[in-house]
Amino acid sequence: MSLVSVVGYILRTIWVLWCNMVCIPCYLAWLVLLSPTYLASPWLYNELEQVFFSWTLSIVSCWCWSAGYQLAESGASLDHLQHHRLLILPNHQSTADVPLLMTIFTARIGFSNKVMWIMDRVFKFTNFGVISWMHGDFFIRSGKAGRLTTLVELKEHLTSVFLPKNRRYLVLFPEGGFLHKRKAISHQFAKKKDLPMLEHCTLPRTGALDVIMDVLGPGRHQEGHQIEKIVDMTVAFPSGHPLDLQSIVTGWREPFVTHVHYREFDCKDLPGTPEELFSWMVKLYQEKEEMLDKYYKTGEFPYQMFDTDALPPKMISHDPLRYLIIHSFFIISACMFYTVLMAVCGQYCQYSVAT
């Protein structure tokens, strides 16, 4: 490892830390500044918040893009699917999954604005957790103890946040955790229930999916508010070696291409009972396992394995100028808020001395 490389990793890390220290406070400051708008028009306030939210996601996607971690999409066209209300179901392998999904969503203007994430409650206490909380994302509790409670909370959240804020896309990780953490538990469950043993993904949990279908499924709400399509998303890293957040931050890992494959299913065609829906999901993950296994063994992504009309892999592109403009916006915002804060503090100090 050369000295130049080490310096590059350090500079990237400083840049990422700077983004966190500048962009997150600016996001919060703008929401506070615009909060009176909510009294006049909650819709306008939510629309503005969604724009700021998408810009913070673009900052994260810039980290992946600048390190050379490219994404190749195949299968169904997400550009066409984005005109529907979607439930997106990605497999979950590492800490890089969320930044990579952000990279996918921000490549489409107006997509990331309307996304609601369903994530582990631990994420709420990370640096980005406050932004997700302000945006109205849902933090699900893991473990048996809080499972029933969190499903009730999810049902309430969908009716009180997802629908009123007019979100269009839900992101749910059915596996409930990272592959390396869930694999042993998945194998135990598979042996107990005589289910397939999966190596490249884990058996899905369907409690949250049942709630979503119960609240937002076909016939549950008036036309235009239902989830119309399920998008099964398969994320496949070269040789099965997942990217991680540390690599995104430092950029130490060599650039490579991650395959992302989409399969669409109409919600009207899904099974109607929880038991049948679980069986359907298990079959879906068996097929996901087959696709990943073949890719890892051959090195060639089998995008036509389940659909001969599937679109071939296509690289996701981002506009560097847009990244530059968004960075400039946050820099100017930080300077403006810092100047105002210093002026207020100065006036307060003068008042304190005078009295």
PDB file of N, CA, C and O in Angstrom, residues 70-120:
ATOM      1  N   GLN A  70     -19.692   0.691  -8.917  1.00  0.00           N
ATOM      2  CA  GLN A  70     -20.776   0.869  -9.878  1.00  0.00           C
ATOM      3  C   GLN A  70     -21.861  -0.185  -9.698  1.00  0.00           C
ATOM      4  O   GLN A  70     -21.640  -1.252  -9.122  1.00  0.00           O
ATOM      5  N   LEU A  71     -23.033   0.136 -10.229  1.00  0.00           N
ATOM      6  CA  LEU A  71     -24.182  -0.751 -10.154  1.00  0.00           C
ATOM      7  C   LEU A  71     -24.713  -1.025 -11.558  1.00  0.00           C
ATOM      8  O   LEU A  71     -24.862  -0.097 -12.354  1.00  0.00           O
ATOM      9  N   ALA A  72     -24.990  -2.301 -11.832  1.00  0.00           N
ATOM     10  CA  ALA A  72     -25.561  -2.693 -13.117  1.00  0.00           C
ATOM     11  C   ALA A  72     -26.950  -3.272 -12.883  1.00  0.00           C
ATOM     12  O   ALA A  72     -27.103  -4.282 -12.184  1.00  0.00           O
ATOM     13  N   GLU A  73     -27.975  -2.621 -13.436  1.00  0.00           N
ATOM     14  CA  GLU A  73     -29.354  -3.066 -13.261  1.00  0.00           C
ATOM     15  C   GLU A  73     -29.769  -3.999 -14.390  1.00  0.00           C
ATOM     16  O   GLU A  73     -29.394  -3.805 -15.547  1.00  0.00           O
ATOM     17  N   SER A  74     -30.573  -4.995 -14.031  1.00  0.00           N
ATOM     18  CA  SER A  74     -31.102  -5.914 -15.048  1.00  0.00           C
ATOM     19  C   SER A  74     -32.489  -6.379 -14.624  1.00  0.00           C
ATOM     20  O   SER A  74     -32.949  -6.085 -13.518  1.00  0.00           O
ATOM     21  N   GLY A  75     -33.150  -7.103 -15.517  1.00  0.00           N
ATOM     22  CA  GLY A  75     -34.488  -7.605 -15.219  1.00  0.00           C
ATOM     23  C   GLY A  75     -35.568  -6.606 -15.599  1.00  0.00           C
ATOM     24  O   GLY A  75     -35.524  -6.007 -16.682  1.00  0.00           O
ATOM     25  N   ALA A  76     -36.522  -6.395 -14.733  1.00  0.00           N
ATOM     26  CA  ALA A  76     -37.590  -5.419 -14.981  1.00  0.00           C
ATOM     27  C   ALA A  76     -37.018  -4.007 -14.949  1.00  0.00           C
ATOM     28  O   ALA A  76     -35.967  -3.762 -14.367  1.00  0.00           O
ATOM     29  N   SER A  77     -37.723  -3.087 -15.592  1.00  0.00           N
ATOM     30  CA  SER A  77     -37.263  -1.701 -15.658  1.00  0.00           C
ATOM     31  C   SER A  77     -37.811  -0.903 -14.472  1.00  0.00           C
ATOM     32  O   SER A  77     -39.023  -0.696 -14.360  1.00  0.00           O
ATOM     33  N   LEU A  78     -36.915  -0.466 -13.594  1.00  0.00           N
ATOM     34  CA  LEU A  78     -37.339   0.348 -12.463  1.00  0.00           C
ATOM     35  C   LEU A  78     -37.834   1.715 -12.934  1.00  0.00           C
ATOM     36  O   LEU A  78     -38.664   2.340 -12.272  1.00  0.00           O
ATOM     37  N   ASP A  79     -37.331   2.176 -14.067  1.00  0.00           N
ATOM     38  CA  ASP A  79     -37.800   3.458 -14.622  1.00  0.00           C
ATOM     39  C   ASP A  79     -39.283   3.392 -14.970  1.00  0.00           C
ATOM     40  O   ASP A  79     -40.017   4.370 -14.796  1.00  0.00           O
ATOM     41  N   HIS A  80     -39.730   2.253 -15.474  1.00  0.00           N
ATOM     42  CA  HIS A  80     -41.147   2.093 -15.796  1.00  0.00           C
ATOM     43  C   HIS A  80     -41.966   1.794 -14.541  1.00  0.00           C
ATOM     44  O   HIS A  80     -43.099   2.270 -14.395  1.00  0.00           O
ATOM     45  N   LEU A  81     -41.380   1.030 -13.623  1.00  0.00           N
ATOM     46  CA  LEU A  81     -42.097   0.641 -12.418  1.00  0.00           C
ATOM     47  C   LEU A  81     -42.331   1.815 -11.475  1.00  0.00           C
ATOM     48  O   LEU A  81     -43.264   1.782 -10.667  1.00  0.00           O
ATOM     49  N   GLN A  82     -41.494   2.845 -11.549  1.00  0.00           N
ATOM     50  CA  GLN A  82     -41.612   3.951 -10.597  1.00  0.00           C
ATOM     51  C   GLN A  82     -42.919   4.733 -10.749  1.00  0.00           C
ATOM     52  O   GLN A  82     -43.272   5.531  -9.882  1.00  0.00           O
ATOM     53  N   HIS A  83     -43.655   4.475 -11.827  1.00  0.00           N
ATOM     54  CA  HIS A  83     -44.952   5.123 -12.004  1.00  0.00           C
ATOM     55  C   HIS A  83     -46.048   4.412 -11.201  1.00  0.00           C
ATOM     56  O   HIS A  83     -47.190   4.881 -11.154  1.00  0.00           O
ATOM     57  N   HIS A  84     -45.700   3.270 -10.580  1.00  0.00           N
ATOM     58  CA  HIS A  84     -46.628   2.541  -9.720  1.00  0.00           C
ATOM     59  C   HIS A  84     -46.213   2.728  -8.258  1.00  0.00           C
ATOM     60  O   HIS A  84     -45.116   3.178  -7.965  1.00  0.00           O
ATOM     61  N   ARG A  85     -47.112   2.354  -7.368  1.00  0.00           N
ATOM     62  CA  ARG A  85     -46.770   2.314  -5.942  1.00  0.00           C
ATOM     63  C   ARG A  85     -46.135   0.957  -5.666  1.00  0.00           C
ATOM     64  O   ARG A  85     -46.732  -0.081  -5.964  1.00  0.00           O
ATOM     65  N   LEU A  86     -44.933   0.986  -5.081  1.00  0.00           N
ATOM     66  CA  LEU A  86     -44.106  -0.218  -5.023  1.00  0.00           C
ATOM     67  C   LEU A  86     -43.754  -0.623  -3.597  1.00  0.00           C
ATOM     68  O   LEU A  86     -43.541   0.224  -2.729  1.00  0.00           O
ATOM     69  N   LEU A  87     -43.659  -1.926  -3.400  1.00  0.00           N
ATOM     70  CA  LEU A  87     -43.026  -2.500  -2.224  1.00  0.00           C
ATOM     71  C   LEU A  87     -41.748  -3.171  -2.718  1.00  0.00           C
ATOM     72  O   LEU A  87     -41.806  -4.130  -3.492  1.00  0.00           O
ATOM     73  N   ILE A  88     -40.603  -2.663  -2.294  1.00  0.00           N
ATOM     74  CA  ILE A  88     -39.306  -3.131  -2.779  1.00  0.00           C
ATOM     75  C   ILE A  88     -38.686  -4.049  -1.734  1.00  0.00           C
ATOM     76  O   ILE A  88     -38.546  -3.671  -0.568  1.00  0.00           O
ATOM     77  N   LEU A  89     -38.318  -5.261  -2.154  1.00  0.00           N
ATOM     78  CA  LEU A  89     -37.806  -6.280  -1.244  1.00  0.00           C
ATOM     79  C   LEU A  89     -36.385  -6.691  -1.632  1.00  0.00           C
ATOM     80  O   LEU A  89     -36.191  -7.577  -2.446  1.00  0.00           O
ATOM     81  N   PRO A  90     -35.361  -6.044  -1.075  1.00  0.00           N
ATOM     82  CA  PRO A  90     -33.979  -6.424  -1.392  1.00  0.00           C
ATOM     83  C   PRO A  90     -33.474  -7.505  -0.429  1.00  0.00           C
ATOM     84  O   PRO A  90     -33.912  -7.596   0.718  1.00  0.00           O
ATOM     85  N   ASN A  91     -32.507  -8.307  -0.904  1.00  0.00           N
ATOM     86  CA  ASN A  91     -31.787  -9.171   0.026  1.00  0.00           C
ATOM     87  C   ASN A  91     -30.785  -8.312   0.802  1.00  0.00           C
ATOM     88  O   ASN A  91     -30.387  -7.237   0.356  1.00  0.00           O
ATOM     89  N   HIS A  92     -30.405  -8.803   1.982  1.00  0.00           N
ATOM     90  CA  HIS A  92     -29.628  -7.976   2.905  1.00  0.00           C
ATOM     91  C   HIS A  92     -28.322  -8.687   3.260  1.00  0.00           C
ATOM     92  O   HIS A  92     -28.337  -9.707   3.947  1.00  0.00           O
ATOM     93  N   GLN A  93     -27.191  -8.131   2.804  1.00  0.00           N
ATOM     94  CA  GLN A  93     -25.921  -8.802   3.023  1.00  0.00           C
ATOM     95  C   GLN A  93     -24.961  -8.042   3.923  1.00  0.00           C
ATOM     96  O   GLN A  93     -24.172  -8.644   4.647  1.00  0.00           O
ATOM     97  N   SER A  94     -24.979  -6.706   3.865  1.00  0.00           N
ATOM     98  CA  SER A  94     -23.966  -5.963   4.614  1.00  0.00           C
ATOM     99  C   SER A  94     -24.416  -4.526   4.876  1.00  0.00           C
ATOM    100  O   SER A  94     -25.502  -4.106   4.452  1.00  0.00           O
ATOM    101  N   THR A  95     -23.541  -3.770   5.532  1.00  0.00           N
ATOM    102  CA  THR A  95     -23.803  -2.361   5.835  1.00  0.00           C
ATOM    103  C   THR A  95     -23.801  -1.487   4.587  1.00  0.00           C
ATOM    104  O   THR A  95     -24.195  -0.321   4.659  1.00  0.00           O
ATOM    105  N   ALA A  96     -23.364  -2.027   3.466  1.00  0.00           N
ATOM    106  CA  ALA A  96     -23.329  -1.252   2.223  1.00  0.00           C
ATOM    107  C   ALA A  96     -24.652  -1.281   1.483  1.00  0.00           C
ATOM    108  O   ALA A  96     -24.853  -0.506   0.540  1.00  0.00           O
ATOM    109  N   ASP A  97     -25.566  -2.139   1.892  1.00  0.00           N
ATOM    110  CA  ASP A  97     -26.818  -2.295   1.149  1.00  0.00           C
ATOM    111  C   ASP A  97     -27.627  -1.003   1.084  1.00  0.00           C
ATOM    112  O   ASP A  97     -28.132  -0.622   0.028  1.00  0.00           O
ATOM    113  N   VAL A  98     -27.765  -0.322   2.227  1.00  0.00           N
ATOM    114  CA  VAL A  98     -28.564   0.908   2.253  1.00  0.00           C
ATOM    115  C   VAL A  98     -27.925   2.008   1.393  1.00  0.00           C
ATOM    116  O   VAL A  98     -28.616   2.630   0.579  1.00  0.00           O
ATOM    117  N   PRO A  99     -26.601   2.288   1.519  1.00  0.00           N
ATOM    118  CA  PRO A  99     -25.991   3.282   0.620  1.00  0.00           C
ATOM    119  C   PRO A  99     -26.129   2.926  -0.861  1.00  0.00           C
ATOM    120  O   PRO A  99     -26.330   3.824  -1.693  1.00  0.00           O
ATOM    121  N   LEU A 100     -26.051   1.636  -1.188  1.00  0.00           N
ATOM    122  CA  LEU A 100     -26.194   1.241  -2.586  1.00  0.00           C
ATOM    123  C   LEU A 100     -27.626   1.451  -3.076  1.00  0.00           C
ATOM    124  O   LEU A 100     -27.847   1.874  -4.215  1.00  0.00           O
ATOM    125  N   LEU A 101     -28.593   1.176  -2.216  1.00  0.00           N
ATOM    126  CA  LEU A 101     -29.982   1.441  -2.592  1.00  0.00           C
ATOM    127  C   LEU A 101     -30.220   2.933  -2.762  1.00  0.00           C
ATOM    128  O   LEU A 101     -30.960   3.362  -3.661  1.00  0.00           O
ATOM    129  N   MET A 102     -29.587   3.727  -1.921  1.00  0.00           N
ATOM    130  CA  MET A 102     -29.679   5.179  -2.082  1.00  0.00           C
ATOM    131  C   MET A 102     -29.100   5.611  -3.421  1.00  0.00           C
ATOM    132  O   MET A 102     -29.631   6.519  -4.083  1.00  0.00           O
ATOM    133  N   THR A 103     -28.029   4.955  -3.827  1.00  0.00           N
ATOM    134  CA  THR A 103     -27.410   5.256  -5.127  1.00  0.00           C
ATOM    135  C   THR A 103     -28.363   4.931  -6.272  1.00  0.00           C
ATOM    136  O   THR A 103     -28.438   5.665  -7.260  1.00  0.00           O
ATOM    137  N   ILE A 104     -29.105   3.840  -6.125  1.00  0.00           N
ATOM    138  CA  ILE A 104     -30.084   3.448  -7.146  1.00  0.00           C
ATOM    139  C   ILE A 104     -31.230   4.459  -7.204  1.00  0.00           C
ATOM    140  O   ILE A 104     -31.614   4.939  -8.276  1.00  0.00           O
ATOM    141  N   PHE A 105     -31.773   4.803  -6.052  1.00  0.00           N
ATOM    142  CA  PHE A 105     -32.952   5.662  -6.008  1.00  0.00           C
ATOM    143  C   PHE A 105     -32.641   7.088  -6.456  1.00  0.00           C
ATOM    144  O   PHE A 105     -33.440   7.719  -7.150  1.00  0.00           O
ATOM    145  N   THR A 106     -31.475   7.612  -6.063  1.00  0.00           N
ATOM    146  CA  THR A 106     -31.153   9.003  -6.407  1.00  0.00           C
ATOM    147  C   THR A 106     -30.774   9.173  -7.866  1.00  0.00           C
ATOM    148  O   THR A 106     -30.675  10.306  -8.352  1.00  0.00           O
ATOM    149  N   ALA A 107     -30.571   8.070  -8.584  1.00  0.00           N
ATOM    150  CA  ALA A 107     -30.307   8.160 -10.017  1.00  0.00           C
ATOM    151  C   ALA A 107     -31.569   8.541 -10.786  1.00  0.00           C
ATOM    152  O   ALA A 107     -31.493   8.875 -11.975  1.00  0.00           O
ATOM    153  N   ARG A 108     -32.704   8.496 -10.077  1.00  0.00           N
ATOM    154  CA  ARG A 108     -33.995   8.837 -10.690  1.00  0.00           C
ATOM    155  C   ARG A 108     -34.592  10.010  -9.933  1.00  0.00           C
ATOM    156  O   ARG A 108     -34.986   9.870  -8.764  1.00  0.00           O
ATOM    157  N   ILE A 109     -34.664  11.143 -10.578  1.00  0.00           N
ATOM    158  CA  ILE A 109     -35.154  12.355  -9.931  1.00  0.00           C
ATOM    159  C   ILE A 109     -36.595  12.150  -9.453  1.00  0.00           C
ATOM    160  O   ILE A 109     -37.460  11.731 -10.232  1.00  0.00           O
ATOM    161  N   GLY A 110     -36.830  12.431  -8.189  1.00  0.00           N
ATOM    162  CA  GLY A 110     -38.165  12.310  -7.628  1.00  0.00           C
ATOM    163  C   GLY A 110     -38.476  10.962  -7.015  1.00  0.00           C
ATOM    164  O   GLY A 110     -39.534  10.806  -6.390  1.00  0.00           O
ATOM    165  N   PHE A 111     -37.571  10.001  -7.136  1.00  0.00           N
ATOM    166  CA  PHE A 111     -37.832   8.663  -6.593  1.00  0.00           C
ATOM    167  C   PHE A 111     -37.537   8.608  -5.100  1.00  0.00           C
ATOM    168  O   PHE A 111     -38.382   8.215  -4.295  1.00  0.00           O
ATOM    169  N   SER A 112     -36.328   9.025  -4.721  1.00  0.00           N
ATOM    170  CA  SER A 112     -35.908   8.904  -3.319  1.00  0.00           C
ATOM    171  C   SER A 112     -36.756   9.781  -2.400  1.00  0.00           C
ATOM    172  O   SER A 112     -36.879   9.499  -1.203  1.00  0.00           O
ATOM    173  N   ASN A 113     -37.358  10.843  -2.955  1.00  0.00           N
ATOM    174  CA  ASN A 113     -38.240  11.718  -2.160  1.00  0.00           C
ATOM    175  C   ASN A 113     -39.386  10.933  -1.539  1.00  0.00           C
ATOM    176  O   ASN A 113     -39.791  11.190  -0.409  1.00  0.00           O
ATOM    177  N   LYS A 114     -39.927   9.989  -2.315  1.00  0.00           N
ATOM    178  CA  LYS A 114     -41.179   9.323  -1.962  1.00  0.00           C
ATOM    179  C   LYS A 114     -40.975   7.953  -1.316  1.00  0.00           C
ATOM    180  O   LYS A 114     -41.924   7.173  -1.203  1.00  0.00           O
ATOM    181  N   VAL A 115     -39.749   7.655  -0.901  1.00  0.00           N
ATOM    182  CA  VAL A 115     -39.457   6.350  -0.312  1.00  0.00           C
ATOM    183  C   VAL A 115     -39.640   6.393   1.197  1.00  0.00           C
ATOM    184  O   VAL A 115     -39.224   7.342   1.863  1.00  0.00           O
ATOM    185  N   MET A 116     -40.273   5.357   1.735  1.00  0.00           N
ATOM    186  CA  MET A 116     -40.278   5.134   3.178  1.00  0.00           C
ATOM    187  C   MET A 116     -39.495   3.850   3.443  1.00  0.00           C
ATOM    188  O   MET A 116     -39.792   2.799   2.876  1.00  0.00           O
ATOM    189  N   TRP A 117     -38.499   3.953   4.312  1.00  0.00           N
ATOM    190  CA  TRP A 117     -37.651   2.810   4.652  1.00  0.00           C
ATOM    191  C   TRP A 117     -38.174   2.137   5.912  1.00  0.00           C
ATOM    192  O   TRP A 117     -38.553   2.804   6.871  1.00  0.00           O
ATOM    193  N   ILE A 118     -38.172   0.819   5.917  1.00  0.00           N
ATOM    194  CA  ILE A 118     -38.449   0.044   7.124  1.00  0.00           C
ATOM    195  C   ILE A 118     -37.135  -0.614   7.521  1.00  0.00           C
ATOM    196  O   ILE A 118     -36.639  -1.511   6.824  1.00  0.00           O
ATOM    197  N   MET A 119     -36.560  -0.148   8.632  1.00  0.00           N
ATOM    198  CA  MET A 119     -35.204  -0.557   9.007  1.00  0.00           C
ATOM    199  C   MET A 119     -35.156  -0.991  10.461  1.00  0.00           C
ATOM    200  O   MET A 119     -36.060  -0.710  11.241  1.00  0.00           O
ATOM    201  N   ASP A 120     -34.062  -1.651  10.799  1.00  0.00           N
ATOM    202  CA  ASP A 120     -33.834  -2.060  12.179  1.00  0.00           C
ATOM    203  C   ASP A 120     -33.769  -0.836  13.085  1.00  0.00           C
ATOM    204  O   ASP A 120     -33.227   0.204  12.709  1.00  0.00           O
TER     205      ASP A 120
END
